[in-house]
Tab-separated table of C-alpha atoms and ligand atoms in Angstrom:
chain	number	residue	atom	x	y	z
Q	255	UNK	CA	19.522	-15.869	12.096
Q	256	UNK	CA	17.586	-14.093	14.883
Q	257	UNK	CA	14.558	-12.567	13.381
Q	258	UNK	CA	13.942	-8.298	13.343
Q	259	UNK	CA	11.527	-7.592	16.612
Q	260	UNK	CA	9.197	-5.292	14.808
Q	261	UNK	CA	5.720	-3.405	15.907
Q	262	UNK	CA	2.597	-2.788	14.893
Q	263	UNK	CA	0.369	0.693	15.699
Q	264	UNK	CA	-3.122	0.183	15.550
Q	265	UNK	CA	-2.753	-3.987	15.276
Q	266	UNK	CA	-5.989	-4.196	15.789
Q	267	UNK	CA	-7.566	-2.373	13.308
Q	268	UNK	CA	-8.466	-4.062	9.683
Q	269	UNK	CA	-5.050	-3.155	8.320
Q	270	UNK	CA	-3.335	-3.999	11.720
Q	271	UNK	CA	-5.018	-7.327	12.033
Q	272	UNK	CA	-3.206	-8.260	8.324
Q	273	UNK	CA	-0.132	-7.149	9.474
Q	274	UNK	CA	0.057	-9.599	12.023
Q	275	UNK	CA	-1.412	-12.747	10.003
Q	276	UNK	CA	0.827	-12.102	7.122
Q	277	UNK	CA	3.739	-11.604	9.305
Q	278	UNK	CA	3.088	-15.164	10.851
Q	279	UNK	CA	6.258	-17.470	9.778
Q	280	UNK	CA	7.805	-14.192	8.304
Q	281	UNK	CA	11.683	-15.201	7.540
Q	282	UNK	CA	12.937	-11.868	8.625
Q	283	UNK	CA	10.293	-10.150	11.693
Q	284	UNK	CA	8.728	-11.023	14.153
Q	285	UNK	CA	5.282	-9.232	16.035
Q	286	UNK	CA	6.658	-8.356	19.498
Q	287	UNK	CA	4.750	-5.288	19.872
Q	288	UNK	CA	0.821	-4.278	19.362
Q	289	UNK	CA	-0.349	-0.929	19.997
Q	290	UNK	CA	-3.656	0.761	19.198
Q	291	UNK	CA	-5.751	2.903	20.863
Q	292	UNK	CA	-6.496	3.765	24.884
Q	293	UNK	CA	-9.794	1.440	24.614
Q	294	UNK	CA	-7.624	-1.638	23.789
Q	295	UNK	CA	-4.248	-1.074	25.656
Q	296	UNK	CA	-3.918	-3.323	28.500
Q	297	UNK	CA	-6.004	-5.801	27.036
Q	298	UNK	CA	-4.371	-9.319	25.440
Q	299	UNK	CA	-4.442	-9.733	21.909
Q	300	UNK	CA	-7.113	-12.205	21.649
Q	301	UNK	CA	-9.419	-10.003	23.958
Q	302	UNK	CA	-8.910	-6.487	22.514
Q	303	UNK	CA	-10.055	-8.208	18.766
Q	304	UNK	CA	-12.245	-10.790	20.021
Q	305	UNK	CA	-15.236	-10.785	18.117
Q	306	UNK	CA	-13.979	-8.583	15.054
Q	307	UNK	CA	-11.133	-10.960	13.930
Q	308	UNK	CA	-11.713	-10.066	10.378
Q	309	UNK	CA	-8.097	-10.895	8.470
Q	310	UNK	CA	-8.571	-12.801	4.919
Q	311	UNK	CA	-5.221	-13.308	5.291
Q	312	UNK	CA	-4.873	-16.266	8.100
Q	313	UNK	CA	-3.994	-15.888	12.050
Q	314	UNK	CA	-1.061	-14.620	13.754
Q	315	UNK	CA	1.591	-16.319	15.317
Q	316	UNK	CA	0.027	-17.885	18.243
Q	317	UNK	CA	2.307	-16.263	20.814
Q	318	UNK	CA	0.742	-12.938	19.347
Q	319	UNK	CA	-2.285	-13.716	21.482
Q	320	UNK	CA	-1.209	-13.547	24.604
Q	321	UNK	CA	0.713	-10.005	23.768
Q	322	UNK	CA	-0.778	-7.298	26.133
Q	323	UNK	CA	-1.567	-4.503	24.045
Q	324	UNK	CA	-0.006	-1.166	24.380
Q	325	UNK	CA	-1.077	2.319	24.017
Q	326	UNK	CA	0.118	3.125	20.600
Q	327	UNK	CA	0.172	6.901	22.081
Q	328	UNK	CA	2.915	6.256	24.471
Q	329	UNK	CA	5.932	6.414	22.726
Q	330	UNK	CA	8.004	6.876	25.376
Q	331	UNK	CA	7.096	3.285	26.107
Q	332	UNK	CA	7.678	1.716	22.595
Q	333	UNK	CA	11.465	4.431	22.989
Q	334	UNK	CA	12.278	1.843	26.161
Q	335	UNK	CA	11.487	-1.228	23.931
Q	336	UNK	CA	13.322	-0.237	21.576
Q	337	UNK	CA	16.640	0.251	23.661
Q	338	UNK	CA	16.231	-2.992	25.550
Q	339	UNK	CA	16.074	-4.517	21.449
Q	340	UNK	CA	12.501	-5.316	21.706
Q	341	UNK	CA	11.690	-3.221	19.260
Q	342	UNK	CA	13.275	-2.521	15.339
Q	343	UNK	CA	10.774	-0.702	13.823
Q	344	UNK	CA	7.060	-0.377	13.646
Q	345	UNK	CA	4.451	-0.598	10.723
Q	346	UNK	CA	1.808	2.327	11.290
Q	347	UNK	CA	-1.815	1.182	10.774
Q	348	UNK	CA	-3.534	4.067	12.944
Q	349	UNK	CA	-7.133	5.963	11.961
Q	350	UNK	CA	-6.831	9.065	14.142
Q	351	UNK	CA	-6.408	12.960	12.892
Q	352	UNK	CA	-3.897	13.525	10.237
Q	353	UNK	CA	-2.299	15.985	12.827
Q	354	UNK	CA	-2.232	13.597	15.664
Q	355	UNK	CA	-0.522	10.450	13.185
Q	356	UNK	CA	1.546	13.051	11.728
Q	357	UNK	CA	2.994	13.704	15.235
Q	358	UNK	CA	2.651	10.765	16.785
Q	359	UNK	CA	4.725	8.724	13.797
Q	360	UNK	CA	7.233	11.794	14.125
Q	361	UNK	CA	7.863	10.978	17.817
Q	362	UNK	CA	8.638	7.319	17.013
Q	363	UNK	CA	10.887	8.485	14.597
Q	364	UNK	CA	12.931	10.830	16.841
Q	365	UNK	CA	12.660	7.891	19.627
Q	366	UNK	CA	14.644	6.079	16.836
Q	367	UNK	CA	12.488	3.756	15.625
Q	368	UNK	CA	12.191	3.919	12.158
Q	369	UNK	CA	8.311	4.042	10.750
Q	370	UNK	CA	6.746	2.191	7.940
Q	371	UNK	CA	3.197	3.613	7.224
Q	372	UNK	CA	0.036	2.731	5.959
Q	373	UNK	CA	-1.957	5.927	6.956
Q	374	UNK	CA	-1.995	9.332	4.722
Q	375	UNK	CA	-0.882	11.556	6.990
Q	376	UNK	CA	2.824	12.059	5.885
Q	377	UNK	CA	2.127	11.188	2.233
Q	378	UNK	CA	2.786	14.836	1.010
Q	379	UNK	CA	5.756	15.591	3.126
Q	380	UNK	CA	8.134	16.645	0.746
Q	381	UNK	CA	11.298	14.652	2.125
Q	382	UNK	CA	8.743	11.291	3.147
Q	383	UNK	CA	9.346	8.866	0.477
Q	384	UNK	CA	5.719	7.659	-0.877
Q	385	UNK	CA	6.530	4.102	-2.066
Q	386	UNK	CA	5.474	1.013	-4.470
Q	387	UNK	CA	8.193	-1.221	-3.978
Q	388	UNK	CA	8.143	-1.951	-7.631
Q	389	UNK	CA	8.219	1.321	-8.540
Q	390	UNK	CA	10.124	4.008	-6.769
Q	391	UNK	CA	12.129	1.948	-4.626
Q	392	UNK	CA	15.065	4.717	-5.341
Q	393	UNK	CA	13.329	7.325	-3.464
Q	394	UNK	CA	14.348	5.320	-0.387
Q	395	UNK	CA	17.473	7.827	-1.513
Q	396	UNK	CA	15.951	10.695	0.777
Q	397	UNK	CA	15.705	9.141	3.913
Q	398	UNK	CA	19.418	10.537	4.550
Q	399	UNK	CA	18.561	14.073	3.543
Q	400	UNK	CA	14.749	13.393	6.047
Q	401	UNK	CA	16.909	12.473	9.011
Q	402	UNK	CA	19.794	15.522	8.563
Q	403	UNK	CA	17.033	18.064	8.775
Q	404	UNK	CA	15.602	16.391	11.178
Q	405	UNK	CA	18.348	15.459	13.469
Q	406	UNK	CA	17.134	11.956	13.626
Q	407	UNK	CA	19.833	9.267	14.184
Q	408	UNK	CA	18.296	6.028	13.309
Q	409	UNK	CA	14.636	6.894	13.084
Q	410	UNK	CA	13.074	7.567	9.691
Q	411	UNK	CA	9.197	7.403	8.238
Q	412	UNK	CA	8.223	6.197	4.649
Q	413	UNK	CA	4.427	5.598	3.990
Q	414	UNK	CA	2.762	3.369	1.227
Q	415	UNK	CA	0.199	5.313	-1.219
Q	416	UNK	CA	-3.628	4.716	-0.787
Q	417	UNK	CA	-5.107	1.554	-1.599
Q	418	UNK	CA	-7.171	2.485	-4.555
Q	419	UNK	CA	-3.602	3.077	-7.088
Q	420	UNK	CA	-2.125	-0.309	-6.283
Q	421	UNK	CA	-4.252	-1.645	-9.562
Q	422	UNK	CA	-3.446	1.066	-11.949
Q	423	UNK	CA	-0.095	2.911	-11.129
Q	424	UNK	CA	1.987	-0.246	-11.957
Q	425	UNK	CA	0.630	-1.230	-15.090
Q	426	UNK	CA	1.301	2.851	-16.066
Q	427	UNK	CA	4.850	2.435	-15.116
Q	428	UNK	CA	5.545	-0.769	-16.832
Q	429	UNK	CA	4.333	1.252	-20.012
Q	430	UNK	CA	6.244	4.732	-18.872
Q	431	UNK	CA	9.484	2.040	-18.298
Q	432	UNK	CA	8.721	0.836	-21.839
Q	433	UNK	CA	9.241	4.446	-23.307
Q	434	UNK	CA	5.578	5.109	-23.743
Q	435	UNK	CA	4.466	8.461	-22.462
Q	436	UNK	CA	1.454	8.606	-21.240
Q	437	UNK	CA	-0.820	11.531	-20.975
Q	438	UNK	CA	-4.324	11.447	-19.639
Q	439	UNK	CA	-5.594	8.933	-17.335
Q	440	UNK	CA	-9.447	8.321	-16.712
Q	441	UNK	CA	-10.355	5.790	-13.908
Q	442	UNK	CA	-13.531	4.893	-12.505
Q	443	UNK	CA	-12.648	2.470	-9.281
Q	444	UNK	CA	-14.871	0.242	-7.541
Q	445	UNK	CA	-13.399	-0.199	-4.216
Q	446	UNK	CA	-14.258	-3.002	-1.424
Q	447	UNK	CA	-15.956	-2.416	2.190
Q	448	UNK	CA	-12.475	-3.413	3.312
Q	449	UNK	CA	-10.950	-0.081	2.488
Q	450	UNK	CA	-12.841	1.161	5.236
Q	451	UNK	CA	-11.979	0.088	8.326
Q	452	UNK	CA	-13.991	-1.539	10.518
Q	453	UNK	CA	-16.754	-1.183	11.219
Q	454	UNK	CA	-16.477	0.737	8.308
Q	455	UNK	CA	-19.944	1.397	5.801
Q	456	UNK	CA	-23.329	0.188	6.934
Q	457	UNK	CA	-24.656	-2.656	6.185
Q	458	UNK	CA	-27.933	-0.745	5.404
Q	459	UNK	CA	-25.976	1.591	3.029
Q	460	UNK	CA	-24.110	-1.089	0.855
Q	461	UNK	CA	-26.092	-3.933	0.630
Q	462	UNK	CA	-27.997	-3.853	-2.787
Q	463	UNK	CA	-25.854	-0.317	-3.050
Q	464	UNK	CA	-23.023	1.642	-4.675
Q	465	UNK	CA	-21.832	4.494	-2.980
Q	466	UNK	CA	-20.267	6.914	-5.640
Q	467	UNK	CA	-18.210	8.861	-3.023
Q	468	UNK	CA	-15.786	8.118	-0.674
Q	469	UNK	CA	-14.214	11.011	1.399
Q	470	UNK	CA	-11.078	12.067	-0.007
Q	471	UNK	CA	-10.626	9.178	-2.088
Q	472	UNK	CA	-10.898	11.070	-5.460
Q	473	UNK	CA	-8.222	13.306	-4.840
Q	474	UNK	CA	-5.620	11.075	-3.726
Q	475	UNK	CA	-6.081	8.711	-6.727
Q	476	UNK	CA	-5.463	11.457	-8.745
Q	477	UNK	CA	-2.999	13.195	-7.209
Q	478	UNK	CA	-0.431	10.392	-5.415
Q	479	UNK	CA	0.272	8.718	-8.669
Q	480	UNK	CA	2.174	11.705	-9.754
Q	481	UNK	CA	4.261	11.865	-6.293
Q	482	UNK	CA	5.398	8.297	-6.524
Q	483	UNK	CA	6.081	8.344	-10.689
Q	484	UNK	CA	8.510	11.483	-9.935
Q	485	UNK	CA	12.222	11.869	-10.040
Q	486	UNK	CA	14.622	12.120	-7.555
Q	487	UNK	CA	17.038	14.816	-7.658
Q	488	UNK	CA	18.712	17.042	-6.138
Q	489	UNK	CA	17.304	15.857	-2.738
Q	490	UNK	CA	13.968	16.928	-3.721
Q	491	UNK	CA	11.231	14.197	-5.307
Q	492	UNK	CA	9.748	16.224	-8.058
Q	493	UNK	CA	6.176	14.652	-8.820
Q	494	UNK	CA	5.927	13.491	-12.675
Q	495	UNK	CA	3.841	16.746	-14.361
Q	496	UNK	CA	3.208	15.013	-17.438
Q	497	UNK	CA	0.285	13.190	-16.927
Q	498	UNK	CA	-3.251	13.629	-15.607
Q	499	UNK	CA	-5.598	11.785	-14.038
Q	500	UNK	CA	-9.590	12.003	-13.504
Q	501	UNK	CA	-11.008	9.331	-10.635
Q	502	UNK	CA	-14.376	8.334	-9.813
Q	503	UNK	CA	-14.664	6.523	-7.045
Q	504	UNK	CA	-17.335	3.993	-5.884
Q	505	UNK	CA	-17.866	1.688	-2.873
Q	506	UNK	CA	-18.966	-1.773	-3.619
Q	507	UNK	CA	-20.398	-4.432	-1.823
Q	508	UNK	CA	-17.329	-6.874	-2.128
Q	509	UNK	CA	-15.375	-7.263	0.844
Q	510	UNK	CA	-12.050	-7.027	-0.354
Q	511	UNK	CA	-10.309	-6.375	-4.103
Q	512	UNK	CA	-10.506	-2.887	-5.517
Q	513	UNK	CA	-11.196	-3.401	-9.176
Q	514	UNK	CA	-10.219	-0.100	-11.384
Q	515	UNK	CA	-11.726	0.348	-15.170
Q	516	UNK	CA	-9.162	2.562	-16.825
Q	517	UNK	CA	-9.136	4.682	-20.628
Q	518	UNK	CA	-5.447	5.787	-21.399
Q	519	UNK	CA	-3.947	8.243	-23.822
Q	520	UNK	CA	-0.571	7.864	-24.935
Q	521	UNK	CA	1.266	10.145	-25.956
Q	522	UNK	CA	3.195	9.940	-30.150
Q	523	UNK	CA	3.969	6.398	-30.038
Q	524	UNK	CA	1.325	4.422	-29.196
Q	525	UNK	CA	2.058	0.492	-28.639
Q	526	UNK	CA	-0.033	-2.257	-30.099
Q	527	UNK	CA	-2.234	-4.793	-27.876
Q	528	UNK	CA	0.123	-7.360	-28.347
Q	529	UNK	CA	2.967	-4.686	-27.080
Q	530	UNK	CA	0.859	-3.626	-23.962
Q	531	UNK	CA	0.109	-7.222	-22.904
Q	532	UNK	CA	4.221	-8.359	-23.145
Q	533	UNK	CA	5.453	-5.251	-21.670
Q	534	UNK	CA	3.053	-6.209	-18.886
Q	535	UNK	CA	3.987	-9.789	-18.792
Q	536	UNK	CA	7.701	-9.194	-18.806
Q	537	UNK	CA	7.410	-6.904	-16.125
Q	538	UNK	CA	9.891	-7.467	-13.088
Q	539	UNK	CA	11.491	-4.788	-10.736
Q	540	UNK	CA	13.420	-4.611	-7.900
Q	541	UNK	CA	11.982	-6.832	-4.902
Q	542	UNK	CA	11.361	-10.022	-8.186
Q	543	UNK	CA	15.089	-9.109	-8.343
Q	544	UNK	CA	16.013	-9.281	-4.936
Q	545	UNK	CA	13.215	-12.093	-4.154
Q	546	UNK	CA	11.950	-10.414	-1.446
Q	547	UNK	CA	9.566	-13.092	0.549
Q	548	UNK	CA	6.837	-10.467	0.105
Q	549	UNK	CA	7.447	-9.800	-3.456
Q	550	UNK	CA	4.789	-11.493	-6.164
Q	551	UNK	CA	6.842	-14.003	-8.852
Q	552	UNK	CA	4.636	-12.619	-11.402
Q	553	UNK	CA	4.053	-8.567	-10.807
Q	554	UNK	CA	0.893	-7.790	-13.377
Q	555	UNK	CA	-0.677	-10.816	-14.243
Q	556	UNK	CA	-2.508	-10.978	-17.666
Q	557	UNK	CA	-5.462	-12.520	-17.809
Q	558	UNK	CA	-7.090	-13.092	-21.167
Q	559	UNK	CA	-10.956	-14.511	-20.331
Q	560	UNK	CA	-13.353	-11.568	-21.655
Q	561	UNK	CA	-15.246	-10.936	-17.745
Q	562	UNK	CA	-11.259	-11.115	-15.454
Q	563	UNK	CA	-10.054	-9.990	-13.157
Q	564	UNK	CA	-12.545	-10.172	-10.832
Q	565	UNK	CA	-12.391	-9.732	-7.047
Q	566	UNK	CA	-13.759	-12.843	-5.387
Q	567	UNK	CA	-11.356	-14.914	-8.421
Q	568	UNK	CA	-8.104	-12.683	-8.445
Q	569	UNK	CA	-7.820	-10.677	-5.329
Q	570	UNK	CA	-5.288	-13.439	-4.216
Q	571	UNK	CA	-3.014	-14.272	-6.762
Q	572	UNK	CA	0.717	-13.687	-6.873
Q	573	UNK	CA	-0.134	-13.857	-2.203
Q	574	UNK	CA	-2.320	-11.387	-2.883
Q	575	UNK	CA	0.358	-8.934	-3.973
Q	576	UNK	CA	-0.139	-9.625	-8.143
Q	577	UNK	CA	-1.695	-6.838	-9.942
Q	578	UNK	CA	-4.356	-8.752	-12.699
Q	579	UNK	CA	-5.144	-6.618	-15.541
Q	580	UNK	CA	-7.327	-8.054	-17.968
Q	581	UNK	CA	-10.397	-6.604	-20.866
Q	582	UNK	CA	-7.327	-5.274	-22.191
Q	583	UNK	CA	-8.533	-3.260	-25.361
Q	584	UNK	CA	-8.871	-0.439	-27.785
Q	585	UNK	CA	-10.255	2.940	-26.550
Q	586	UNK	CA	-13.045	4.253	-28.514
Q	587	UNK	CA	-12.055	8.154	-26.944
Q	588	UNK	CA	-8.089	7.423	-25.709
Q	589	UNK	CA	-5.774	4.971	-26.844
Q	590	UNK	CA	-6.144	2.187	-24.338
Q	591	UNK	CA	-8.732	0.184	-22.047
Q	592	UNK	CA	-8.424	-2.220	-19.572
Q	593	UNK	CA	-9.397	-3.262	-15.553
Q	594	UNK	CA	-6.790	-3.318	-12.948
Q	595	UNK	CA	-7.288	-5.492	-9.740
Q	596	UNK	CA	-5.324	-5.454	-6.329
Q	597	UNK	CA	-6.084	-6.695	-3.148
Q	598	UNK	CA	-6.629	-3.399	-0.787
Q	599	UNK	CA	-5.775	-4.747	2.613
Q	600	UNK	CA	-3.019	-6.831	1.386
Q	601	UNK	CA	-1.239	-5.809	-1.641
Q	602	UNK	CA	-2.608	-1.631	-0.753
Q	603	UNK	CA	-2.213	-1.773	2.784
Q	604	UNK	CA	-0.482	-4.626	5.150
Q	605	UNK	CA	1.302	-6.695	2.366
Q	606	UNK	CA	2.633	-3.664	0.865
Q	607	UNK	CA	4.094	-2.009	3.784
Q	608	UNK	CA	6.057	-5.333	4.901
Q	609	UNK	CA	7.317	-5.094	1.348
Q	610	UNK	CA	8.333	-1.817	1.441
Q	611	UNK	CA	9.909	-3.012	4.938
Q	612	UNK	CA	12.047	-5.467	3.348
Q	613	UNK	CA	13.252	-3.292	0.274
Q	614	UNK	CA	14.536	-0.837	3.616
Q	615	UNK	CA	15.759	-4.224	4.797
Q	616	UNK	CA	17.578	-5.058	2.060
Q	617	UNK	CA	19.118	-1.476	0.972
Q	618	UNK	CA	20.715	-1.536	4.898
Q	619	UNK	CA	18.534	0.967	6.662
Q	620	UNK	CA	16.835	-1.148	9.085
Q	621	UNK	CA	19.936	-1.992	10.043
C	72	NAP	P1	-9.430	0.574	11.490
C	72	NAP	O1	-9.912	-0.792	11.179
C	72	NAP	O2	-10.436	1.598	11.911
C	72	NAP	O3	-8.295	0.455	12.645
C	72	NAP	C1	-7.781	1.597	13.287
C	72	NAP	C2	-6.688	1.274	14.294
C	72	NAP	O4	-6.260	2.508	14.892
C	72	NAP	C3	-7.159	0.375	15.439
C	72	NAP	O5	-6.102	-0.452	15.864
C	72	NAP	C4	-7.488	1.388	16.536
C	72	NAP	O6	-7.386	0.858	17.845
C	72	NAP	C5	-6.381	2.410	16.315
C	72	NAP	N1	-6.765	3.703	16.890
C	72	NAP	C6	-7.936	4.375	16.707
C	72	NAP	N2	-7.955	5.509	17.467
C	72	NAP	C7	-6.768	5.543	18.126
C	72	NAP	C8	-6.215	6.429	19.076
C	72	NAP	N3	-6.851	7.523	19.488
C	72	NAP	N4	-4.962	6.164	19.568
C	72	NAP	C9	-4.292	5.061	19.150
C	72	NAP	N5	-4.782	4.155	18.268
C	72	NAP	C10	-6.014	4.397	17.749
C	72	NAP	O7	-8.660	1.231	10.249
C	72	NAP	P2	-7.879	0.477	9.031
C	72	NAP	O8	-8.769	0.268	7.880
C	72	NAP	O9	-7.133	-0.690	9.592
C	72	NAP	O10	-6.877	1.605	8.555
C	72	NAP	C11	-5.680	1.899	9.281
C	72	NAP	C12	-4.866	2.920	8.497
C	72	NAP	O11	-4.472	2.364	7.240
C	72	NAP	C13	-5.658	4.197	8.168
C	72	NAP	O12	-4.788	5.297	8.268
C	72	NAP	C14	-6.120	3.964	6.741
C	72	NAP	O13	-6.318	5.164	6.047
C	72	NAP	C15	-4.938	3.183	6.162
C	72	NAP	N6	-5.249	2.283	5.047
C	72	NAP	C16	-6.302	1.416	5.101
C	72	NAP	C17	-6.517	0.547	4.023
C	72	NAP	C18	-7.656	-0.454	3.987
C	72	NAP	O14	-7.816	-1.120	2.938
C	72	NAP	N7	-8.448	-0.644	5.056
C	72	NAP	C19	-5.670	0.569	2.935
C	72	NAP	C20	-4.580	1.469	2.919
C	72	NAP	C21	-4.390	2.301	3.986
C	72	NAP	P3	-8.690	0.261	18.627
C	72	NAP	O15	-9.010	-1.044	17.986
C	72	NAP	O16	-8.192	0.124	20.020
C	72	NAP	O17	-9.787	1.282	18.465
């Protein structure tokens, strides 16, 4: 079977540059198109990230080198690739304004290339499906009712959530899946150099540091959880009210692994350890269902050692796309302790969106 032609905006960016290793040997797409920004467009590959090749995740297919890198603002370009069947869709991995990605991802939409996107621009558009493949894959549901009003044939966007939730928001759905509510939600993340960008933090200011602030971060750990937990109906997502959640978040020296410590309340009926730990075990959604190459075997992995998960030891497991939860344990305020692990550019940014790529794959809208 030919494989999708697919492209990637900013590929050469931290998220970008995982895109293209873990879509090396991919069974369904293949890289035929980098874009990122005027300073890199015209360039090869190899020459517009030479010297900041930074992917844990391996190299690209070695015909991605010699690609000549396009200017991920001319979408008239990437509209001409796309007729000629160069180009399927494109995974969005731009840092620029909100309002410019906003637009710019817009245009590739209406050029008919449908957009899946790492960046946080679209995240609160009401009829932009914010997805965890495992979680909400059925609010793929309103990308009809997002191209009507848009008058988009075959274009669409959906956009992944921010990399901090990854470790935290599955575990809480396994348990809301399970028939426990849960209430209140405090979380105190400690989130990799990774997360931002490159260059990204200072040496000078991480080294022998913690940050406790990152710009924005707070906010959207609090606040994206409830978009992605909520219902579909009626053609509207309506975010999950029920619960709350309080972040602190902290910049670590680690390069990459966010690590979250969590304290949970449930709400009447509260489950036992032992009743945490197999709902978490047994846990298996969609894309295990589907076996989606992306997809993890094992979707929360329990670990039972007294000091896991930790970043440098877990970040990898299940390709990098596990959640480990482990120090799982009685609250002395809520209900419910324990420390969540993902990988940030992997299972929160790159390895995500090609998941969420082939759920769209698989449900028949990438054609
Ligand atoms: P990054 O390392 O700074 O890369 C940014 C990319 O955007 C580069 O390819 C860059 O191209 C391109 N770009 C910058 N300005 C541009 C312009 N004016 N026009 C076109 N392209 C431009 O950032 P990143 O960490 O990979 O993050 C990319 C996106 O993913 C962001 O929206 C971020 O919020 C989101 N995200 C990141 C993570 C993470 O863990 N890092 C996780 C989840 C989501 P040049 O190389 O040519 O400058």
């Amino acid at each position: 079977m030919a494989k999708i032609p697919v492209g990637v905006l900013g590929a050469t960016g931290m998220v970008g540059q995982q895109y293209l290793a873990l879509l090396a040997n991919h069974p369904w797409f293949e890289v035929r198109y980098a874009a990122a920004s005027p300073r890199s467009a015209g360039k090869s590959y190899a020459g517009a990230v030479a010297g900041r090749w930074n992917a844990s995740a391996g190299l690209p297919d070695p015909a991605v080198w010699d690609l000549i890198v396009e200017d991920a603002n001319d979408v008239a370009r990437a509209g001409a690739a796309a007729r000629r069947g160069e180009l399927a869709f494109v995974f969005s991995a731009l840092e620029m304004g909100k309002d410019e990605i906003r637009a710019l991802e817009e245009g590739y939409a209406a050029e008919g290339i449908p957009v899946v996107s790492n960046a946080s621009a679209h995240r609160w558009t009401p009829d932009v499906p914010m997805l965890i493949a495992e979680v909400n894959p059925d609010h793929t549901g309103i990308i009809e009712a997002q191209r009507g009003a848009r008058g988009w044939d075959r274009g669409f966007i959906v956009v992944k959530p921010n990399c901090s939730i990854q470790s935290y928001v599955t575990p809480l759905w396994a348990l809301l899946q399970a028939g426990y509510e849960v209430r209140r939600v405090i979380v105190s993340t400690l989130q990799a150099v990774s997360g931002a960008g490159y260059p990204g933090v200072a040496s000078l200011d991480v080294i022998d540091n913690v940050v406790p602030y990152i710009a924005g971060e707070e906010e959207k750990s609090e606040e994206e959880p409830l978009k992605i937990l909520g219902t579909l109906a009626g053609g509207k997502i309506e975010n999950y009210e029920a619960l709350r959640i309080s972040a602190h978040c902290n910049r670590v020296p680690v390069s990459d692994g966010h690590l979250a410590c969590v304290s949970l309340e449930f709400g009447a009926r509260k489950p036992s350890l032992d009743e945490v730990k197999r709902i978490w075990r047994d846990f298996r959604a969609l894309p295990q269902d589907l076996g989606l190459p992306m997809a993890p075997e094992q979707c929360i992995i329990v670990r039972e050692e007294p000091d896991r998960p930790q970043p440098r030891k877990d970040r990898d497991a299940g390709k990098a796309m596990a959640v480990s939860v482990g120090r799982i344990r009685p609250c002395t305020v809520f209900d419910l302790r324990f420390a969540g692990l993902s990988h940030n550019t992997v299972r929160g940014a790159a390895g995500g969106g090609i998941l969420n790529a082939e759920l769209l794959k698989a449900k028949g809208f990438l054609g």
